[in-house]
């Protein structure tokens, strides 16, 4: 079979030629390029990918204001209980083994021309809770709104106030609550989807103690 | 040498050549294709990042990515061809420098890549990157901005840019040819690449438009009317015959031909172009045709026919190398072709199996890590398999050239044995292609009332019921009068528990058909630390009850590998007259 395909020439015995040296140098540069590119890709992914946004979210200590372009937010209070009372109605009991947690923040708008979306989730130990859909904060306290509202019920511009949300979580999870994660975005649906994503969202965990 | 010996000879030659080339140049090929893989993922990352903001910037970025792929793949092909040539006593071929090769190879290379889904995959990865790097709906923003059908303005912009790039590519190419400037050649290749992407986006949009139009009621009505008219005319159920023929053609014949038979031949043609194969010109073809048709020079009517015939051949001058290559390959003899297509299919399938094993080893991927892990999952498909295929094609090309010295073929004469070898080769290639690797998903077998982990959720299936009628809380309403099924109702209770928030999707499977939940809500979402349960009802045909399974999978749409829990209904499951179900979800903390 050797006539079909002769063996590759034995290059180990001879001294490396100039061409071989050139090849070795460029091979080394090539592998270094691969290594650097992989590292750059991983770093860029960790720095920019939406998936790791929560890991990148900065922590804002309790009582400290968190300033973004459109709004400034400060944790006001976090409280929990097994019962909530809506004025004029019977008390609402939490399901067995669960409690209601209410989080209230002060917000101050930089300008009232943009529509601002403020999303809130309750942050525990490696897990989060969305606000309960069956109970809105403004049902409990009419002066506290559910998002960073820019107009009041009469349509008049407002520059700030208090916003919050109610969560229903397992009672055993109360000790692990460390604050709320806030996501702030400028919403502009007037043109098209692309204008919405010209602004990346701001994200931070506003620390607080549940009392 | 008979046909069997010739075939064995080809097998031995090809695989010895592959082994020797991989031993000698394996690391070089790996490096070159890894550079291509890195370039691809870097451009996908950048394109995904800027896509929602500057959609048009994606075209040059993808063009640059394509150029990187082109350069490294051509370099890889050239490396293995040079080695294979150096180790074979066949006629030595002219050495082509890489830069002129780039400008001449771009069009066939891009066409071959396009035909086998490279651009589609590239665009898909960019859309995923846009979502992963910018946010949900960023993909819609990107694709919407470069849609030529979105408005008259976008159509005009698309056409104008296309014409501009087309002219620019040709001007730069001409200048590169005159000045022999490598920089201009690369720029020409880059501009052509951008134009190819723009054209492909337009074609993709236009074909989508045509497909959507074909689904309209008006078109379907015309089609049904035409089939009904034909049926009435020839008293044969034309609709069934057309459907069967179409199904066989699209699901069996075409994929087999396209993937098993055409790929090795087309890629070998591309490799032959890289290898600097010499081609016939217009005069040679025209002279050959005249001789073959028995037309002597003096019989041609005063130059008119001569000019017309020559002009016809000249009009396809650009395609002549390709047709020439195809004719050389297809006439290279059954043993060579059979070994080529079977070997190609075997390497390709080994790559697919290896890719599946890598995915299975990595295991189910949570949604947030899909984009991060994707490059690793693509490594086998973009580096390992193409590397071995490049070596295979280079060895085949050198072998082909030895047969084709002075454009003549040392073919095995046609006989029934040749036909058998050809048919066996085609059969084996198709057979190998049919051995499709299984799903990389992690399979979990469910038994009633026993919790099982499906990625980040623990699921339990219980209270399995099968009946002909149903009552209870269905689709948000309390139903007291039993509702009859045209087949059978299958109801199960599914409980989901998880430390963090989770969501699972439940479906029933009978044979090859998947049935969503009867009320249309097939998912159960569970808040962190809670347990959520509900009944799910599926309506399946009566004759499918002997083979029904219920699958529970996490809602991670982008993940290529997930965990799937499956409960197989026992064949002897009792069928009740009326069953009761409650489709309302119930959440609690245990």
CSV table of N, CA and C in Angstrom, one decimal, chain B residues 4-97:
chain,number,residue,atom,x,y,z
B,4,UNK,N,-14.7,-4.1,-7.9
B,4,UNK,CA,-14.6,-4.3,-6.5
B,4,UNK,C,-13.2,-3.9,-6.0
B,5,UNK,N,-12.2,-4.3,-6.8
B,5,UNK,CA,-10.8,-4.0,-6.4
B,5,UNK,C,-10.6,-2.5,-6.4
B,6,UNK,N,-11.2,-1.9,-7.5
B,6,UNK,CA,-11.0,-0.4,-7.7
B,6,UNK,C,-11.6,0.3,-6.5
B,7,UNK,N,-12.8,-0.2,-6.1
B,7,UNK,CA,-13.5,0.5,-5.0
B,7,UNK,C,-12.7,0.4,-3.7
B,8,UNK,N,-12.2,-0.9,-3.4
B,8,UNK,CA,-11.3,-1.1,-2.2
B,8,UNK,C,-10.1,-0.2,-2.3
B,9,UNK,N,-9.5,-0.1,-3.5
B,9,UNK,CA,-8.3,0.7,-3.7
B,9,UNK,C,-8.6,2.2,-3.3
B,10,UNK,N,-9.8,2.7,-3.8
B,10,UNK,CA,-10.2,4.1,-3.5
B,10,UNK,C,-10.3,4.3,-2.0
B,11,UNK,N,-11.0,3.3,-1.3
B,11,UNK,CA,-11.2,3.4,0.1
B,11,UNK,C,-9.9,3.5,0.8
B,12,UNK,N,-9.0,2.6,0.5
B,12,UNK,CA,-7.7,2.5,1.1
B,12,UNK,C,-6.9,3.8,0.9
B,13,UNK,N,-6.9,4.3,-0.3
B,13,UNK,CA,-6.2,5.5,-0.7
B,13,UNK,C,-6.7,6.7,0.2
B,14,UNK,N,-8.1,6.8,0.1
B,14,UNK,CA,-8.7,8.0,0.7
B,14,UNK,C,-8.4,8.1,2.2
B,15,UNK,N,-8.6,6.9,2.9
B,15,UNK,CA,-8.5,7.0,4.3
B,15,UNK,C,-7.1,7.0,4.8
B,16,UNK,N,-6.1,6.4,4.0
B,16,UNK,CA,-4.7,6.5,4.4
B,16,UNK,C,-4.3,8.0,4.2
B,17,UNK,N,-4.8,8.6,3.2
B,17,UNK,CA,-4.4,10.0,2.9
B,17,UNK,C,-5.0,10.9,4.0
B,18,UNK,N,-6.2,10.6,4.4
B,18,UNK,CA,-6.8,11.4,5.5
B,18,UNK,C,-6.0,11.2,6.8
B,19,UNK,N,-5.7,10.0,7.1
B,19,UNK,CA,-4.9,9.8,8.4
B,19,UNK,C,-3.5,10.5,8.3
B,20,UNK,N,-2.9,10.4,7.2
B,20,UNK,CA,-1.5,11.0,7.0
B,20,UNK,C,-1.6,12.5,7.1
B,21,UNK,N,-2.6,13.1,6.5
B,21,UNK,CA,-2.8,14.5,6.5
B,21,UNK,C,-3.1,15.0,7.9
B,22,UNK,N,-4.0,14.3,8.5
B,22,UNK,CA,-4.4,14.7,9.9
B,22,UNK,C,-3.2,14.7,10.8
B,23,UNK,N,-2.4,13.6,10.7
B,23,UNK,CA,-1.2,13.5,11.5
B,23,UNK,C,-0.2,14.7,11.3
B,24,UNK,N,-0.1,15.0,10.0
B,24,UNK,CA,0.9,16.0,9.7
B,24,UNK,C,0.4,17.5,9.8
B,25,UNK,N,-0.9,17.7,9.5
B,25,UNK,CA,-1.4,19.1,9.5
B,25,UNK,C,-2.6,19.3,10.4
B,26,UNK,N,-2.9,18.3,11.2
B,26,UNK,CA,-4.1,18.4,12.1
B,26,UNK,C,-4.1,19.6,12.9
B,27,UNK,N,-3.0,19.9,13.6
B,27,UNK,CA,-3.0,21.1,14.5
B,27,UNK,C,-3.1,22.4,13.7
B,28,UNK,N,-2.5,22.4,12.5
B,28,UNK,CA,-2.7,23.7,11.7
B,28,UNK,C,-4.1,23.9,11.3
B,29,UNK,N,-4.8,22.8,10.9
B,29,UNK,CA,-6.2,22.9,10.5
B,29,UNK,C,-7.0,23.3,11.7
B,30,UNK,N,-6.7,22.7,12.8
B,30,UNK,CA,-7.5,23.0,14.0
B,30,UNK,C,-7.3,24.5,14.4
B,31,UNK,N,-6.1,25.0,14.3
B,31,UNK,CA,-5.8,26.4,14.6
B,31,UNK,C,-6.6,27.3,13.6
B,32,UNK,N,-6.5,27.0,12.3
B,32,UNK,CA,-7.1,27.9,11.3
B,32,UNK,C,-8.7,27.9,11.5
B,33,UNK,N,-9.2,26.8,11.7
B,33,UNK,CA,-10.7,26.7,11.8
B,33,UNK,C,-11.1,27.3,13.2
B,34,UNK,N,-10.3,27.2,14.2
B,34,UNK,CA,-10.6,27.8,15.5
B,34,UNK,C,-10.6,29.3,15.4
B,35,UNK,N,-9.7,29.8,14.6
B,35,UNK,CA,-9.6,31.3,14.3
B,35,UNK,C,-10.9,31.7,13.6
B,36,UNK,N,-11.4,30.9,12.7
B,36,UNK,CA,-12.7,31.2,12.0
B,36,UNK,C,-13.8,31.2,13.0
B,37,UNK,N,-13.8,30.2,13.9
B,37,UNK,CA,-14.9,30.1,15.0
B,37,UNK,C,-14.8,31.3,15.9
B,38,UNK,N,-13.6,31.7,16.3
B,38,UNK,CA,-13.5,32.9,17.1
B,38,UNK,C,-14.0,34.1,16.4
B,39,UNK,N,-13.6,34.3,15.1
B,39,UNK,CA,-14.0,35.4,14.3
B,39,UNK,C,-15.5,35.5,14.1
B,40,UNK,N,-16.1,34.3,13.9
B,40,UNK,CA,-17.6,34.2,13.8
B,40,UNK,C,-18.3,34.7,15.1
B,41,UNK,N,-17.8,34.2,16.2
B,41,UNK,CA,-18.5,34.5,17.5
B,41,UNK,C,-18.2,36.0,17.9
B,42,UNK,N,-17.1,36.5,17.5
B,42,UNK,CA,-16.8,37.9,17.8
B,42,UNK,C,-17.7,38.8,17.0
B,43,UNK,N,-17.9,38.4,15.7
B,43,UNK,CA,-18.8,39.3,14.9
B,43,UNK,C,-20.2,39.1,15.2
B,44,UNK,N,-20.6,37.9,15.7
B,44,UNK,CA,-22.0,37.7,16.1
B,44,UNK,C,-22.2,38.6,17.4
B,45,UNK,N,-21.2,38.6,18.2
B,45,UNK,CA,-21.4,39.4,19.5
B,45,UNK,C,-21.5,40.9,19.1
B,46,UNK,N,-20.6,41.4,18.3
B,46,UNK,CA,-20.7,42.8,17.9
B,46,UNK,C,-22.0,43.1,17.2
B,47,UNK,N,-22.3,42.3,16.2
B,47,UNK,CA,-23.5,42.5,15.4
B,47,UNK,C,-24.8,42.5,16.3
B,48,UNK,N,-24.8,41.5,17.3
B,48,UNK,CA,-26.0,41.5,18.2
B,48,UNK,C,-26.1,42.7,19.1
B,49,UNK,N,-24.9,43.2,19.4
B,49,UNK,CA,-24.9,44.4,20.3
B,49,UNK,C,-25.4,45.6,19.6
B,50,UNK,N,-25.0,45.8,18.4
B,50,UNK,CA,-25.3,47.1,17.7
B,50,UNK,C,-26.6,46.9,16.9
B,51,UNK,N,-27.1,45.7,16.7
B,51,UNK,CA,-28.2,45.5,15.8
B,51,UNK,C,-29.4,46.3,16.1
B,52,UNK,N,-29.9,46.4,17.3
B,52,UNK,CA,-31.1,47.2,17.6
B,52,UNK,C,-30.9,48.7,17.4
B,53,UNK,N,-29.7,49.1,17.6
B,53,UNK,CA,-29.4,50.6,17.4
B,53,UNK,C,-29.1,51.0,16.0
B,54,UNK,N,-28.2,50.2,15.4
B,54,UNK,CA,-27.8,50.6,14.0
B,54,UNK,C,-27.9,49.3,13.2
B,55,UNK,N,-29.2,49.0,12.8
B,55,UNK,CA,-29.4,47.7,12.1
B,55,UNK,C,-28.6,47.6,10.8
B,56,UNK,N,-28.3,48.7,10.1
B,56,UNK,CA,-27.6,48.6,8.8
B,56,UNK,C,-26.1,48.3,9.1
B,57,UNK,N,-25.6,48.6,10.3
B,57,UNK,CA,-24.2,48.3,10.6
B,57,UNK,C,-24.0,46.7,10.6
B,58,UNK,N,-25.1,46.0,10.8
B,58,UNK,CA,-25.0,44.5,10.9
B,58,UNK,C,-24.4,44.0,9.6
B,59,UNK,N,-24.8,44.6,8.5
B,59,UNK,CA,-24.4,44.1,7.1
B,59,UNK,C,-22.9,44.0,7.0
B,60,UNK,N,-22.2,45.2,7.2
B,60,UNK,CA,-20.7,45.1,7.1
B,60,UNK,C,-20.1,44.2,8.2
B,61,UNK,N,-20.7,44.2,9.4
B,61,UNK,CA,-20.1,43.4,10.4
B,61,UNK,C,-20.2,41.9,10.0
B,62,UNK,N,-21.4,41.5,9.5
B,62,UNK,CA,-21.5,40.1,9.1
B,62,UNK,C,-20.6,39.9,7.8
B,63,UNK,N,-20.5,40.9,7.0
B,63,UNK,CA,-19.6,40.7,5.8
B,63,UNK,C,-18.2,40.5,6.3
B,64,UNK,N,-17.7,41.2,7.3
B,64,UNK,CA,-16.4,41.0,7.9
B,64,UNK,C,-16.3,39.6,8.5
B,65,UNK,N,-17.3,39.1,9.1
B,65,UNK,CA,-17.3,37.8,9.7
B,65,UNK,C,-17.2,36.8,8.6
B,66,UNK,N,-17.9,37.0,7.6
B,66,UNK,CA,-17.9,36.1,6.4
B,66,UNK,C,-16.5,36.0,5.8
B,67,UNK,N,-15.9,37.2,5.7
B,67,UNK,CA,-14.5,37.3,5.2
B,67,UNK,C,-13.5,36.5,6.0
B,68,UNK,N,-13.7,36.6,7.3
B,68,UNK,CA,-12.8,35.9,8.2
B,68,UNK,C,-12.9,34.4,8.0
B,69,UNK,N,-14.2,34.0,7.9
B,69,UNK,CA,-14.5,32.6,7.6
B,69,UNK,C,-13.8,32.1,6.3
B,70,UNK,N,-14.0,33.0,5.3
B,70,UNK,CA,-13.5,32.7,4.0
B,70,UNK,C,-12.0,32.5,4.0
B,71,UNK,N,-11.3,33.5,4.7
B,71,UNK,CA,-9.8,33.5,4.7
B,71,UNK,C,-9.3,32.2,5.4
B,72,UNK,N,-9.9,31.9,6.6
B,72,UNK,CA,-9.3,30.8,7.3
B,72,UNK,C,-9.7,29.5,6.7
B,73,UNK,N,-10.9,29.4,6.1
B,73,UNK,CA,-11.3,28.1,5.5
B,73,UNK,C,-10.5,27.9,4.2
B,74,UNK,N,-10.2,29.0,3.4
B,74,UNK,CA,-9.4,28.8,2.2
B,74,UNK,C,-8.0,28.5,2.6
B,75,UNK,N,-7.5,29.1,3.7
B,75,UNK,CA,-6.1,28.8,4.1
B,75,UNK,C,-6.1,27.3,4.6
B,76,UNK,N,-7.1,26.9,5.2
B,76,UNK,CA,-7.2,25.5,5.7
B,76,UNK,C,-7.2,24.5,4.5
B,77,UNK,N,-8.0,24.8,3.5
B,77,UNK,CA,-8.1,24.0,2.3
B,77,UNK,C,-6.8,23.9,1.6
B,78,UNK,N,-6.2,25.1,1.5
B,78,UNK,CA,-4.9,25.2,0.7
B,78,UNK,C,-3.8,24.4,1.4
B,79,UNK,N,-3.8,24.5,2.8
B,79,UNK,CA,-2.8,23.7,3.6
B,79,UNK,C,-3.0,22.2,3.3
B,80,UNK,N,-4.2,21.7,3.4
B,80,UNK,CA,-4.3,20.3,3.2
B,80,UNK,C,-4.1,19.9,1.8
B,81,UNK,N,-4.5,20.7,0.8
B,81,UNK,CA,-4.3,20.4,-0.6
B,81,UNK,C,-2.8,20.3,-0.9
B,82,UNK,N,-2.1,21.3,-0.4
B,82,UNK,CA,-0.6,21.3,-0.6
B,82,UNK,C,0.0,20.0,0.0
B,83,UNK,N,-0.4,19.7,1.2
B,83,UNK,CA,0.2,18.5,1.8
B,83,UNK,C,-0.1,17.2,1.0
B,84,UNK,N,-1.4,17.1,0.6
B,84,UNK,CA,-1.9,16.0,-0.1
B,84,UNK,C,-1.2,15.9,-1.4
B,85,UNK,N,-1.0,17.0,-2.1
B,85,UNK,CA,-0.2,17.0,-3.4
B,85,UNK,C,1.2,16.6,-3.2
B,86,UNK,N,1.8,17.1,-2.1
B,86,UNK,CA,3.2,16.8,-1.9
B,86,UNK,C,3.5,15.3,-1.6
B,87,UNK,N,2.4,14.6,-1.2
B,87,UNK,CA,2.6,13.2,-0.9
B,87,UNK,C,1.9,12.3,-1.9
B,88,UNK,N,1.7,12.8,-3.1
B,88,UNK,CA,1.1,12.0,-4.1
B,88,UNK,C,1.8,12.2,-5.4
B,89,UNK,N,2.1,11.2,-6.2
B,89,UNK,CA,2.8,11.3,-7.4
B,89,UNK,C,2.0,11.9,-8.6
B,90,UNK,N,0.9,12.5,-8.3
B,90,UNK,CA,0.1,13.0,-9.4
B,90,UNK,C,0.7,14.3,-9.9
B,91,UNK,N,0.2,14.9,-11.0
B,91,UNK,CA,0.7,16.1,-11.6
B,91,UNK,C,0.6,17.2,-10.6
B,92,UNK,N,1.7,17.9,-10.4
B,92,UNK,CA,1.7,19.1,-9.5
B,92,UNK,C,0.9,20.2,-10.0
B,93,UNK,N,0.1,20.8,-9.2
B,93,UNK,CA,-0.8,21.9,-9.6
B,93,UNK,C,-0.1,23.3,-9.3
B,94,UNK,N,-0.5,24.3,-10.1
B,94,UNK,CA,0.1,25.6,-9.9
B,94,UNK,C,-0.3,26.1,-8.5
B,95,UNK,N,0.7,26.8,-7.9
B,95,UNK,CA,0.5,27.4,-6.5
B,95,UNK,C,-0.2,28.7,-6.7
B,96,UNK,N,-1.3,28.9,-6.0
B,96,UNK,CA,-2.0,30.1,-6.0
B,96,UNK,C,-1.8,30.9,-4.7
B,97,UNK,N,-1.5,32.2,-4.7
B,97,UNK,CA,-1.4,32.9,-3.5
B,97,UNK,C,-2.8,33.2,-2.9
